[in-house]
Amino acid sequence: MQAELPKEITKLIGKISFEDSSPILVQKGLWQNFCSAIEDSNLIYWNESEAIKHTDELIAHPALLPSWVHDFEWHPNRKKVLPMQLHFHLKEVLNLPLGIVTEVEIEYYEPIKNGDEISSNQKLLSISDPVTTKLGNGRYWVIEVTYFNQKEIIVGKQNMHFLGYKK
Amino acid sequence: MNSKIVLPISKFVTSVKNIQAGAIYSRDWAPLHSDQDWAINKGNLPNIIMNNYTLNGLVIKYVTDLYGDATRIGKVSFKIKKPICPNETLEFHGSVISEDKVSDELSFLNITLDIKISDQIVSSAKIIAGVNLTEKKINSPWKIDSKKWKSYIDEVTTDKS
């Protein structure tokens, strides 16, 4: 049985619907702590004199790109902005309270450096017909996130594949 | 290059501390990655689980450890098949599926990777990486400007689709 998508959702397909600005500047201390957690000794994240041969200066670990637009868990002056707001919006409108990431694709175009200010926008690329999975009934959807630096240069792009469902 | 090259296996042992640190330093505050009480009692999980960013970090590390610090990652795609919990030994099993030489000092490697725990695949990944495979290390892949780099990625990924 097919359930029609609400117009509120179909009108989002292919259009930018949410934007995130950078709550913090890119910080060497954060990326080096991350590298420490995964025991990554690549000198372009750690050693200025080695990094300069390749990237002019130290660069952030590429895996952290999406994290630079994540808000603080707590802030003294405002409520937290959820990451991937479009995903949470879809869950709410479709009454699918649970969601998991099923696949991630990310392309890296420009190295991220200390002091960069990253922003992003989110676009719904596709949404499936209703599905029944082991987890429950729901739909799959794909959200494209494009990341920019402070010069408005696209630094990377990510496609997140989700399953939204209820038991 | 048409024949597959099997790459060396590497290992990473997970712990409560490195899963929590990976999540916190990637600014991922979801409790299933850092709060054991929440993960077990509210998340219906066996323990906290590794987040996407940490897993992606380990995938990238696997490639740069093998091909050198100057390796420039163009694209990573991965699927998570089973949650990754603390006190597990992850085994990284990679293969080079193809190599596209775009200049004397730049080749793109198309790498597939299975991440296993006790022979069970918990995640699989595909990586497109720019490397200089020659003895001459004058021009790093990182020196290519982002527009040119993106056009290479588009070209290589289109060839593989």
Coordinates of C-alpha atoms in Angstrom, one line a residue:
Chain A
M1 CA 0.0 0.0 0.0
Q2 CA 1.5 3.4 -1.0
A3 CA 1.0 6.4 1.2
E4 CA 1.2 9.7 -0.6
L5 CA 3.8 12.2 0.5
P6 CA 2.5 15.4 2.1
K7 CA 2.9 18.4 -0.2
E8 CA 5.0 20.0 2.5
I9 CA 7.6 17.3 1.8
T10 CA 7.3 17.0 -2.0
K11 CA 7.9 20.7 -2.4
L12 CA 11.3 20.3 -0.5
I13 CA 12.7 17.9 -3.1
G14 CA 15.6 19.4 -5.0
K15 CA 15.6 22.7 -3.0
I16 CA 17.8 24.1 -0.3
S17 CA 15.7 24.1 2.8
F18 CA 18.0 24.6 5.8
E19 CA 21.3 26.4 6.3
D20 CA 23.8 26.2 9.1
S21 CA 26.4 28.7 10.0
S22 CA 29.6 27.9 11.9
P23 CA 29.1 28.1 15.6
I24 CA 32.9 28.0 16.1
L25 CA 36.0 28.6 14.0
V26 CA 38.0 25.5 12.9
Q27 CA 40.4 24.7 15.8
K28 CA 43.7 22.9 15.7
G29 CA 43.1 21.7 19.3
L30 CA 39.9 19.9 18.4
W31 CA 41.2 18.2 15.3
Q32 CA 44.4 17.1 17.1
N33 CA 42.4 15.6 19.9
F34 CA 40.3 13.8 17.3
C35 CA 43.5 12.5 15.7
S36 CA 44.7 11.4 19.1
A37 CA 41.5 9.4 19.6
I38 CA 42.0 7.5 16.4
E39 CA 45.8 7.4 16.7
D40 CA 46.3 9.1 13.3
S41 CA 49.9 10.4 13.1
N42 CA 49.7 12.0 9.7
L43 CA 52.1 15.0 9.9
I44 CA 49.8 17.3 7.9
Y45 CA 47.6 17.4 10.9
W46 CA 50.4 17.7 13.4
N47 CA 53.7 19.1 12.1
E48 CA 53.8 22.6 10.6
S49 CA 57.2 22.2 8.9
E50 CA 56.0 18.9 7.2
A51 CA 52.5 20.2 6.3
I52 CA 54.0 23.3 4.5
K53 CA 55.4 21.0 1.8
H54 CA 51.8 19.9 0.9
T55 CA 49.2 22.2 2.2
D56 CA 51.0 25.4 3.1
E57 CA 50.0 25.0 6.7
L58 CA 48.4 22.4 9.0
I59 CA 45.0 21.1 7.9
A60 CA 42.1 19.6 9.8
H61 CA 41.4 15.9 9.5
P62 CA 39.0 15.6 6.6
A63 CA 36.6 13.3 8.5
L64 CA 35.7 16.3 10.7
L65 CA 34.3 18.4 7.9
P66 CA 30.6 18.0 8.9
S67 CA 31.4 18.6 12.6
W68 CA 32.4 22.2 12.1
V69 CA 28.8 23.2 11.7
H70 CA 27.6 21.3 14.8
D71 CA 26.3 23.6 17.5
F72 CA 27.4 23.5 21.1
E73 CA 25.6 21.1 23.3
W74 CA 24.9 24.0 25.7
H75 CA 25.2 27.7 25.0
P76 CA 24.7 30.5 27.6
N77 CA 22.5 32.7 25.3
R78 CA 20.4 30.4 23.1
K79 CA 19.0 27.0 22.5
K80 CA 21.0 24.3 20.7
V81 CA 20.4 24.1 16.9
L82 CA 20.1 20.4 15.9
P83 CA 22.5 19.2 13.2
M84 CA 20.8 17.9 10.0
Q85 CA 17.6 19.9 10.7
L86 CA 16.1 18.7 7.5
H87 CA 16.3 15.1 8.7
F88 CA 14.5 15.9 11.9
H89 CA 11.9 18.0 10.0
L90 CA 11.1 15.0 7.7
K91 CA 10.8 12.7 10.8
E92 CA 8.4 15.0 12.4
V93 CA 6.2 15.7 9.4
L94 CA 6.1 12.0 8.4
N95 CA 5.5 10.9 12.0
L96 CA 8.5 8.6 11.9
P97 CA 10.1 9.2 15.3
L98 CA 13.1 7.0 14.8
G99 CA 15.9 7.4 12.3
I100 CA 19.3 5.8 11.4
V101 CA 22.0 6.6 8.9
T102 CA 22.4 3.8 6.4
E103 CA 25.1 5.2 4.1
V104 CA 27.4 8.2 3.9
E105 CA 29.1 9.6 0.8
I106 CA 31.4 12.5 1.2
E107 CA 33.6 14.4 -1.3
Y108 CA 36.5 16.7 -0.2
Y109 CA 37.5 19.6 -2.5
E110 CA 39.4 22.0 -0.4
P111 CA 41.6 21.5 2.7
I112 CA 40.2 23.0 6.0
K113 CA 42.6 25.1 8.0
N114 CA 42.8 26.6 11.5
G115 CA 40.5 29.6 11.7
D116 CA 38.3 28.7 8.8
E117 CA 34.6 29.4 9.2
I118 CA 32.4 26.6 7.7
S119 CA 28.8 26.9 6.7
S120 CA 26.4 24.5 5.0
N121 CA 23.1 24.0 3.4
Q122 CA 20.8 21.0 3.2
K123 CA 18.8 19.7 0.2
L124 CA 16.4 16.8 0.0
L125 CA 17.4 14.7 -3.0
S126 CA 14.9 11.9 -2.8
I127 CA 12.5 10.1 -0.6
S128 CA 11.2 6.5 -1.1
D129 CA 7.8 5.0 -1.1
P130 CA 6.9 3.4 2.3
V131 CA 9.0 0.4 3.2
T132 CA 8.8 -2.4 5.8
T133 CA 12.2 -3.2 7.4
K134 CA 13.3 -5.3 10.3
L135 CA 13.4 -2.1 12.4
G136 CA 9.9 -1.1 11.5
N137 CA 7.8 0.7 8.8
G138 CA 9.1 3.9 7.3
R139 CA 10.8 5.5 4.4
Y140 CA 14.3 6.0 3.1
W141 CA 15.6 9.5 2.1
V142 CA 18.8 11.1 0.9
I143 CA 19.9 14.6 2.0
E144 CA 22.7 16.5 0.2
V145 CA 24.8 18.8 2.4
T146 CA 27.1 21.3 0.7
Y147 CA 29.9 22.9 2.8
F148 CA 31.4 26.3 2.2
N149 CA 34.3 28.2 3.8
Q150 CA 34.3 31.9 4.6
K151 CA 35.3 32.7 1.0
E152 CA 32.1 31.0 -0.2
I153 CA 34.2 28.3 -1.8
I154 CA 32.6 24.8 -1.8
V155 CA 34.9 22.8 0.4
G156 CA 33.0 19.5 0.3
K157 CA 29.7 17.8 -0.3
Q158 CA 28.0 15.0 1.6
N159 CA 25.1 12.7 0.8
M160 CA 23.5 11.2 3.9
H161 CA 21.2 8.2 3.4
F162 CA 18.6 7.7 6.2
L163 CA 15.9 5.4 7.2
G164 CA 13.1 7.1 9.1
Y165 CA 10.8 4.6 10.8
K166 CA 8.5 3.7 13.6
K167 CA 8.0 0.4 15.4
Chain B
M1 CA 45.9 -1.3 -13.9
N2 CA 43.1 -3.9 -14.1
S3 CA 44.0 -6.6 -11.5
K4 CA 43.0 -6.1 -7.9
I5 CA 45.8 -5.5 -5.4
V6 CA 45.2 -6.8 -1.9
L7 CA 46.5 -4.3 0.7
P8 CA 48.0 -5.1 4.1
I9 CA 45.5 -5.6 7.0
S10 CA 45.6 -3.1 9.9
K11 CA 44.0 -3.3 13.3
F12 CA 42.4 -0.9 15.7
V13 CA 41.2 -1.8 19.2
T14 CA 38.2 0.2 20.4
S15 CA 37.7 1.3 23.9
V16 CA 35.1 3.3 25.9
K17 CA 37.6 6.2 25.9
N18 CA 38.5 6.3 22.2
I19 CA 34.8 6.0 21.1
Q20 CA 33.8 8.7 23.5
A21 CA 36.7 10.9 22.5
G22 CA 36.0 10.4 18.8
A23 CA 32.4 11.5 19.3
I24 CA 33.2 14.5 21.6
Y25 CA 36.0 15.9 19.5
S26 CA 33.8 15.6 16.4
R27 CA 31.2 17.6 18.3
D28 CA 28.7 14.8 18.1
W29 CA 26.7 15.0 21.4
A30 CA 24.3 12.2 20.7
P31 CA 24.3 10.1 23.9
L32 CA 24.5 6.7 22.1
H33 CA 28.2 7.6 21.4
S34 CA 29.3 8.8 24.8
D35 CA 26.8 7.8 27.6
Q36 CA 27.0 4.1 28.5
D37 CA 24.0 4.3 30.8
W38 CA 21.9 5.9 28.1
A39 CA 23.1 3.5 25.4
I40 CA 22.3 0.4 27.4
N41 CA 19.2 1.4 29.3
K42 CA 17.5 3.8 26.8
G43 CA 19.1 3.1 23.5
N44 CA 18.6 -0.6 23.7
L45 CA 22.3 -1.1 22.6
P46 CA 24.9 -3.4 24.0
N47 CA 27.1 -0.4 24.8
I48 CA 28.0 3.1 23.4
I49 CA 28.7 2.8 19.6
M50 CA 31.3 4.5 17.4
N51 CA 30.0 7.5 15.5
N52 CA 30.2 8.1 11.7
Y53 CA 33.0 10.6 11.9
T54 CA 35.3 8.4 13.9
L55 CA 34.7 5.5 11.6
N56 CA 35.3 7.8 8.6
G57 CA 38.5 9.0 10.3
L58 CA 39.7 5.4 10.7
V59 CA 38.9 4.7 7.0
I60 CA 41.0 7.7 5.9
K61 CA 43.8 6.8 8.3
Y62 CA 44.0 3.3 6.8
V63 CA 44.7 4.8 3.4
T64 CA 47.1 7.6 4.4
D65 CA 49.0 5.2 6.6
L66 CA 49.6 2.9 3.6
Y67 CA 50.2 5.6 0.9
G68 CA 51.8 8.3 2.9
D69 CA 50.9 11.6 4.6
A70 CA 50.6 13.5 1.3
T71 CA 47.7 11.2 0.1
R72 CA 44.8 13.4 -0.7
I73 CA 41.4 11.8 -0.1
G74 CA 38.8 12.7 -2.8
K75 CA 35.8 10.7 -1.8
V76 CA 34.7 8.3 0.9
S77 CA 31.5 6.3 0.9
F78 CA 30.6 3.8 3.6
K79 CA 27.8 1.7 5.0
I80 CA 27.5 0.7 8.6
K81 CA 26.2 -2.8 8.9
K82 CA 26.6 -3.5 12.6
P83 CA 27.2 -1.1 15.5
I84 CA 30.9 -0.9 16.7
C85 CA 31.2 -1.1 20.5
P86 CA 34.2 -0.8 22.9
N87 CA 36.7 -3.6 23.4
E88 CA 36.5 -4.9 19.9
T89 CA 39.4 -5.4 17.5
L90 CA 38.6 -3.9 14.1
E91 CA 40.4 -5.4 11.1
F92 CA 40.8 -3.3 8.0
H93 CA 40.9 -5.4 4.8
G94 CA 41.5 -3.2 1.7
S95 CA 42.0 -3.7 -2.0
V96 CA 42.9 -1.4 -4.8
I97 CA 40.3 -2.1 -7.5
S98 CA 41.7 0.3 -10.1
E99 CA 44.3 3.0 -10.7
D100 CA 43.8 6.0 -13.0
K101 CA 46.9 7.8 -13.9
V102 CA 46.1 11.4 -14.7
S103 CA 49.7 12.8 -14.9
D104 CA 53.3 11.7 -14.2
E105 CA 52.9 12.5 -10.5
L106 CA 49.2 11.9 -9.9
S107 CA 47.2 8.7 -9.8
F108 CA 43.8 8.1 -8.4
L109 CA 43.3 4.9 -6.6
N110 CA 39.9 3.3 -6.2
I111 CA 40.0 1.3 -3.0
T112 CA 37.4 -0.9 -1.4
L113 CA 37.6 -1.7 2.3
D114 CA 35.9 -4.2 4.6
I115 CA 36.0 -3.5 8.3
K116 CA 35.6 -6.8 10.2
I117 CA 35.2 -7.9 13.8
S118 CA 36.0 -11.7 14.1
D119 CA 35.4 -12.2 10.4
Q120 CA 32.1 -10.5 10.4
I121 CA 31.9 -7.4 8.2
V122 CA 30.6 -4.4 10.3
S123 CA 31.2 -1.7 7.7
S124 CA 32.3 -1.5 4.1
A125 CA 33.8 1.5 2.4
K126 CA 34.9 2.8 -1.0
I127 CA 37.6 5.5 -1.2
I128 CA 39.0 7.6 -4.1
A129 CA 42.4 8.8 -3.2
G130 CA 45.0 10.9 -5.1
V131 CA 48.5 9.7 -4.7
N132 CA 52.0 10.3 -6.2
L133 CA 53.3 6.8 -6.8
T134 CA 56.6 7.9 -8.4
E135 CA 59.9 8.2 -6.7
K136 CA 59.8 12.0 -7.5
K137 CA 57.9 13.7 -4.7
I138 CA 58.0 17.3 -6.1
N139 CA 54.4 17.9 -6.7
S140 CA 52.0 16.9 -3.9
P141 CA 48.4 16.1 -4.8
W142 CA 47.5 18.9 -2.3
K143 CA 48.9 21.5 -4.6
I144 CA 46.1 21.0 -7.1
D145 CA 43.5 23.8 -6.8
S146 CA 40.0 22.8 -5.6
K147 CA 38.3 23.3 -9.0
K148 CA 40.7 21.1 -10.8
W149 CA 40.7 18.6 -8.0
K150 CA 36.8 18.4 -8.1
S151 CA 36.9 17.9 -11.9
Y152 CA 39.3 14.9 -11.4
I153 CA 36.9 13.5 -8.7
D154 CA 33.9 13.9 -11.0
E155 CA 35.9 12.2 -13.8
V156 CA 37.1 9.3 -11.8
T157 CA 33.8 8.7 -10.0
T158 CA 31.8 8.9 -13.3
D159 CA 34.2 6.3 -14.8
K160 CA 33.4 4.0 -11.9
S161 CA 29.6 4.4 -11.9

